[in-house]
PDB file of C-alpha atoms in Angstrom:
ATOM      1  CA  MET A 168      -0.113   0.044  -0.022  1.00 96.00           C
ATOM      2  CA  GLN A 169       1.180   3.459  -0.952  1.00 98.00           C
ATOM      3  CA  LYS A 170       0.867   6.560   1.327  1.00 98.00           C
ATOM      4  CA  THR A 171       0.485  10.280   0.074  1.00 98.00           C
ATOM      5  CA  LEU A 172       0.044  13.663   1.742  1.00 98.00           C
ATOM      6  CA  VAL A 173      -2.731  15.988   1.004  1.00 98.00           C
ATOM      7  CA  LEU A 174      -3.046  19.462   2.240  1.00 98.00           C
ATOM      8  CA  ILE A 175      -6.314  21.339   2.131  1.00 98.00           C
ATOM      9  CA  LYS A 176      -5.255  24.834   1.528  1.00 97.00           C
ATOM     10  CA  PRO A 177      -6.676  28.065   3.362  1.00 97.00           C
ATOM     11  CA  ASP A 178      -9.063  28.697   0.480  1.00 97.00           C
ATOM     12  CA  GLY A 179     -10.562  25.140   0.784  1.00 97.00           C
ATOM     13  CA  VAL A 180     -10.817  25.478   4.684  1.00 98.00           C
ATOM     14  CA  GLN A 181     -12.135  28.947   4.622  1.00 97.00           C
ATOM     15  CA  ARG A 182     -14.887  27.891   1.967  1.00 97.00           C
ATOM     16  CA  GLY A 183     -15.973  25.011   4.293  1.00 98.00           C
ATOM     17  CA  LEU A 184     -14.890  22.267   1.851  1.00 98.00           C
ATOM     18  CA  VAL A 185     -13.065  19.922   4.197  1.00 98.00           C
ATOM     19  CA  GLY A 186     -15.861  17.415   4.351  1.00 98.00           C
ATOM     20  CA  GLU A 187     -16.574  17.484   0.536  1.00 97.00           C
ATOM     21  CA  VAL A 188     -12.789  16.695  -0.083  1.00 98.00           C
ATOM     22  CA  LEU A 189     -12.557  14.062   2.672  1.00 98.00           C
ATOM     23  CA  HIS A 190     -15.666  12.310   1.280  1.00 98.00           C
ATOM     24  CA  ARG A 191     -14.151  12.173  -2.182  1.00 98.00           C
ATOM     25  CA  PHE A 192     -11.213  10.374  -1.069  1.00 98.00           C
ATOM     26  CA  GLU A 193     -13.010   7.906   1.180  1.00 98.00           C
ATOM     27  CA  ALA A 194     -15.573   7.237  -1.452  1.00 97.00           C
ATOM     28  CA  VAL A 195     -12.798   5.629  -3.679  1.00 97.00           C
ATOM     29  CA  GLY A 196     -11.588   3.479  -0.763  1.00 97.00           C
ATOM     30  CA  LEU A 197      -8.597   5.613   0.429  1.00 98.00           C
ATOM     31  CA  LYS A 198      -7.872   5.208   4.122  1.00 98.00           C
ATOM     32  CA  ILE A 199      -7.257   8.269   6.286  1.00 98.00           C
ATOM     33  CA  LEU A 200      -4.171   7.428   8.471  1.00 98.00           C
ATOM     34  CA  ALA A 201      -3.611  10.804   9.896  1.00 98.00           C
ATOM     35  CA  LEU A 202      -5.524  14.166   9.916  1.00 98.00           C
ATOM     36  CA  LYS A 203      -4.940  17.460  11.600  1.00 98.00           C
ATOM     37  CA  MET A 204      -5.817  21.123  11.192  1.00 98.00           C
ATOM     38  CA  VAL A 205      -2.659  23.251  11.651  1.00 97.00           C
ATOM     39  CA  HIS A 206      -1.810  26.923  11.197  1.00 97.00           C
ATOM     40  CA  PRO A 207       1.636  26.189   9.363  1.00 96.00           C
ATOM     41  CA  SER A 208       4.877  27.700  10.470  1.00 94.00           C
ATOM     42  CA  HIS A 209       7.101  29.571   7.796  1.00 92.00           C
ATOM     43  CA  GLU A 210       9.697  26.880   8.370  1.00 93.00           C
ATOM     44  CA  ASP A 211       7.401  24.028   7.596  1.00 93.00           C
ATOM     45  CA  VAL A 212       5.910  25.658   4.370  1.00 93.00           C
ATOM     46  CA  ASP A 213       9.333  26.727   3.273  1.00 91.00           C
ATOM     47  CA  ARG A 214      10.566  23.038   3.504  1.00 91.00           C
ATOM     48  CA  HIS A 215       7.260  21.699   1.768  1.00 91.00           C
ATOM     49  CA  TYR A 216       7.959  24.022  -1.244  1.00 86.00           C
ATOM     50  CA  ALA A 217      11.407  22.790  -2.134  1.00 79.00           C
ATOM     51  CA  LEU A 218      12.849  25.403  -4.507  1.00 80.00           C
ATOM     52  CA  THR A 219      14.613  22.892  -7.000  1.00 84.00           C
ATOM     53  CA  GLU A 220      15.629  23.620 -10.635  1.00 86.00           C
ATOM     54  CA  GLU A 221      13.114  20.951 -11.792  1.00 85.00           C
ATOM     55  CA  TRP A 222      10.348  22.453  -9.830  1.00 81.00           C
ATOM     56  CA  MET A 223      10.954  25.972 -10.939  1.00 87.00           C
ATOM     57  CA  ARG A 224      11.236  24.777 -14.643  1.00 89.00           C
ATOM     58  CA  ALA A 225       7.895  22.860 -14.311  1.00 86.00           C
ATOM     59  CA  VAL A 226       5.869  25.662 -12.877  1.00 82.00           C
ATOM     60  CA  TYR A 227       7.331  28.196 -15.407  1.00 88.00           C
ATOM     61  CA  ASP A 228       6.684  25.766 -18.317  1.00 90.00           C
ATOM     62  CA  LYS A 229       3.064  25.171 -17.329  1.00 83.00           C
ATOM     63  CA  ALA A 230       2.293  28.836 -16.799  1.00 82.00           C
ATOM     64  CA  LYS A 231       4.133  30.062 -19.876  1.00 87.00           C
ATOM     65  CA  ALA A 232       2.328  27.544 -22.049  1.00 87.00           C
ATOM     66  CA  LYS A 233      -1.051  28.939 -20.924  1.00 80.00           C
ATOM     67  CA  TYR A 234       0.019  32.470 -21.855  1.00 84.00           C
ATOM     68  CA  ASP A 235       1.365  31.222 -25.167  1.00 87.00           C
ATOM     69  CA  ALA A 236      -1.718  29.463 -25.861  1.00 88.00           C
ATOM     70  CA  SER A 237      -3.724  32.729 -25.477  1.00 84.00           C
ATOM     71  CA  ASN A 238      -1.284  35.002 -27.312  1.00 89.00           C
ATOM     72  CA  GLN A 239      -0.256  36.786 -24.120  1.00 85.00           C
ATOM     73  CA  ALA A 240       3.139  37.979 -23.229  1.00 86.00           C
ATOM     74  CA  PHE A 241       4.412  35.992 -20.383  1.00 85.00           C
ATOM     75  CA  PRO A 242       5.701  38.464 -17.657  1.00 84.00           C
ATOM     76  CA  TYR A 243       8.713  36.441 -16.353  1.00 86.00           C
ATOM     77  CA  SER A 244      11.909  36.178 -18.328  1.00 86.00           C
ATOM     78  CA  ASP A 245      13.080  32.778 -17.009  1.00 89.00           C
ATOM     79  CA  HIS A 246      12.048  29.788 -14.738  1.00 90.00           C
ATOM     80  CA  ILE A 247      14.271  31.119 -11.930  1.00 88.00           C
ATOM     81  CA  ALA A 248      12.626  34.455 -11.671  1.00 88.00           C
ATOM     82  CA  TYR A 249       9.134  32.846 -11.969  1.00 87.00           C
ATOM     83  CA  GLY A 250       9.797  29.985  -9.481  1.00 86.00           C
ATOM     84  CA  THR A 251      11.289  32.258  -6.884  1.00 87.00           C
ATOM     85  CA  GLU A 252       8.258  34.484  -7.041  1.00 85.00           C
ATOM     86  CA  ILE A 253       5.710  31.546  -7.096  1.00 83.00           C
ATOM     87  CA  LYS A 254       7.413  29.961  -4.095  1.00 87.00           C
ATOM     88  CA  ARG A 255       7.288  33.255  -2.122  1.00 89.00           C
ATOM     89  CA  GLY A 256       3.492  33.591  -2.920  1.00 89.00           C
ATOM     90  CA  LEU A 257       2.739  29.928  -1.997  1.00 89.00           C
ATOM     91  CA  VAL A 258       4.690  30.273   1.343  1.00 92.00           C
ATOM     92  CA  ASP A 259       2.864  33.383   2.215  1.00 93.00           C
ATOM     93  CA  PHE A 260      -0.464  32.004   1.233  1.00 94.00           C
ATOM     94  CA  LEU A 261      -0.093  28.586   2.880  1.00 94.00           C
ATOM     95  CA  LYS A 262       0.899  30.000   6.184  1.00 94.00           C
ATOM     96  CA  SER A 263      -1.848  32.700   5.966  1.00 95.00           C
ATOM     97  CA  ALA A 264      -4.521  30.510   7.644  1.00 96.00           C
ATOM     98  CA  PRO A 265      -5.314  27.078   8.922  1.00 98.00           C
ATOM     99  CA  VAL A 266      -4.835  24.072   6.495  1.00 98.00           C
ATOM    100  CA  VAL A 267      -5.859  20.549   6.979  1.00 98.00           C
ATOM    101  CA  ALA A 268      -3.058  18.001   6.470  1.00 98.00           C
ATOM    102  CA  MET A 269      -3.797  14.316   6.030  1.00 98.00           C
ATOM    103  CA  VAL A 270      -2.028  11.154   5.108  1.00 98.00           C
ATOM    104  CA  LEU A 271      -3.932   8.726   2.900  1.00 98.00           C
ATOM    105  CA  GLU A 272      -3.208   5.303   2.046  1.00 98.00           C
ATOM    106  CA  GLY A 273      -4.438   2.862  -0.576  1.00 98.00           C
ATOM    107  CA  GLU A 274      -3.359   1.033  -3.685  1.00 97.00           C
ATOM    108  CA  GLN A 275      -1.388   3.588  -6.018  1.00 97.00           C
ATOM    109  CA  ALA A 276      -2.586   6.250  -3.747  1.00 98.00           C
ATOM    110  CA  VAL A 277      -0.309   9.032  -5.233  1.00 98.00           C
ATOM    111  CA  PRO A 278      -1.506   8.704  -8.803  1.00 98.00           C
ATOM    112  CA  LEU A 279      -5.069   8.036  -7.557  1.00 98.00           C
ATOM    113  CA  VAL A 280      -5.155  11.235  -5.503  1.00 98.00           C
ATOM    114  CA  ARG A 281      -3.637  13.340  -8.282  1.00 98.00           C
ATOM    115  CA  LYS A 282      -6.386  11.961 -10.560  1.00 98.00           C
ATOM    116  CA  ILE A 283      -9.042  12.797  -8.152  1.00 98.00           C
ATOM    117  CA  VAL A 284      -7.583  16.329  -7.281  1.00 98.00           C
ATOM    118  CA  GLY A 285      -7.261  17.364 -10.981  1.00 97.00           C
ATOM    119  CA  ALA A 286      -4.980  19.661 -12.879  1.00 94.00           C
ATOM    120  CA  THR A 287      -3.135  22.234 -11.029  1.00 90.00           C
ATOM    121  CA  GLU A 288      -5.000  25.176 -12.709  1.00 89.00           C
ATOM    122  CA  PRO A 289      -8.709  24.699 -11.784  1.00 94.00           C
ATOM    123  CA  ALA A 290      -9.950  26.145 -14.975  1.00 91.00           C
ATOM    124  CA  SER A 291      -8.085  23.327 -16.836  1.00 91.00           C
ATOM    125  CA  SER A 292      -9.293  20.395 -14.440  1.00 94.00           C
ATOM    126  CA  ALA A 293     -11.786  17.968 -15.851  1.00 96.00           C
ATOM    127  CA  PRO A 294     -15.369  18.006 -14.324  1.00 96.00           C
ATOM    128  CA  GLY A 295     -15.627  15.341 -11.522  1.00 97.00           C
ATOM    129  CA  THR A 296     -12.184  16.385  -9.941  1.00 97.00           C
ATOM    130  CA  ILE A 297     -11.966  18.331  -6.886  1.00 98.00           C
ATOM    131  CA  ARG A 298     -10.434  21.419  -8.588  1.00 97.00           C
ATOM    132  CA  GLY A 299     -12.650  21.016 -11.708  1.00 96.00           C
ATOM    133  CA  ASP A 300     -15.880  20.987  -9.543  1.00 97.00           C
ATOM    134  CA  LEU A 301     -14.992  23.316  -6.671  1.00 97.00           C
ATOM    135  CA  SER A 302     -12.761  26.053  -8.131  1.00 94.00           C
ATOM    136  CA  HIS A 303     -12.276  28.129 -11.210  1.00 90.00           C
ATOM    137  CA  ASP A 304      -9.115  29.997 -10.832  1.00 91.00           C
ATOM    138  CA  THR A 305      -6.525  30.546 -13.725  1.00 87.00           C
ATOM    139  CA  TYR A 306      -2.899  31.319 -13.962  1.00 79.00           C
ATOM    140  CA  ALA A 307      -3.687  34.510 -15.850  1.00 80.00           C
ATOM    141  CA  LEU A 308      -5.953  35.834 -13.209  1.00 88.00           C
ATOM    142  CA  SER A 309      -3.707  34.915 -10.179  1.00 85.00           C
ATOM    143  CA  ASN A 310      -0.748  36.445 -11.995  1.00 77.00           C
ATOM    144  CA  SER A 311      -2.828  39.551 -12.962  1.00 81.00           C
ATOM    145  CA  GLN A 312      -3.681  39.982  -9.267  1.00 88.00           C
ATOM    146  CA  ASN A 313      -0.083  39.038  -8.110  1.00 82.00           C
ATOM    147  CA  ARG A 314      -1.275  36.174  -5.934  1.00 86.00           C
ATOM    148  CA  PRO A 315      -0.988  32.405  -5.866  1.00 86.00           C
ATOM    149  CA  LEU A 316      -3.339  30.309  -7.641  1.00 87.00           C
ATOM    150  CA  ARG A 317      -6.438  29.377  -5.461  1.00 93.00           C
ATOM    151  CA  ASN A 318      -6.550  25.582  -6.167  1.00 95.00           C
ATOM    152  CA  LEU A 319      -7.919  24.448  -2.795  1.00 97.00           C
ATOM    153  CA  ILE A 320      -5.572  21.497  -2.401  1.00 97.00           C
ATOM    154  CA  ASN A 321      -1.957  20.187  -2.644  1.00 96.00           C
ATOM    155  CA  ALA A 322      -1.178  16.658  -3.357  1.00 97.00           C
ATOM    156  CA  SER A 323       2.229  14.993  -3.489  1.00 96.00           C
ATOM    157  CA  GLY A 324       3.491  14.269  -6.963  1.00 92.00           C
ATOM    158  CA  THR A 325       5.459  11.137  -6.539  1.00 94.00           C
ATOM    159  CA  GLU A 326       6.148   8.588  -3.764  1.00 96.00           C
ATOM    160  CA  ASP A 327       9.466  10.177  -2.869  1.00 94.00           C
ATOM    161  CA  GLU A 328       7.840  13.548  -2.502  1.00 94.00           C
ATOM    162  CA  ALA A 329       4.972  12.014  -0.438  1.00 97.00           C
ATOM    163  CA  ASN A 330       7.490  10.559   1.975  1.00 96.00           C
ATOM    164  CA  GLN A 331       9.292  13.966   2.297  1.00 95.00           C
ATOM    165  CA  GLU A 332       6.120  15.770   2.790  1.00 96.00           C
ATOM    166  CA  ILE A 333       4.800  13.396   5.378  1.00 97.00           C
ATOM    167  CA  ALA A 334       7.821  13.865   7.320  1.00 96.00           C
ATOM    168  CA  ILE A 335       7.306  17.707   7.387  1.00 95.00           C
ATOM    169  CA  TRP A 336       3.642  17.665   8.308  1.00 95.00           C
TER     170      TRP A 336
END
């Protein structure tokens, strides 16, 4: 059995979506091994969002592709500038209010949770996913308002990432 970490971010907690999110995971047979509501410290959030070259390039490529597809100029010159700015915003947002942290267990838990959660950008998430059904934010809107994407939830991307994140939370 595989374990993964899920965080319901401040926007999900403030909108009262904790029960809905928990229900979706339990409905597919995932087991909740641990669950807590916490007001995160700067140190924990900073460790959670590891600023690696790979991560910075991935967030940059995703966001830039959205701008390119709509024929808009992307406001950042490279992945390091964008990644650094995104991390700053994510850290500030995640520690701004309580979050719900949970460890889920099940067969192929990491990819299953990612499937249930949906694409990072809610506007691109399929109907039936948490982000597709419960949020509608876009990269363009969040960038124009100089704030992080409000996508309700964070889910580990790999089993190694899950193990590192579980240790933090």
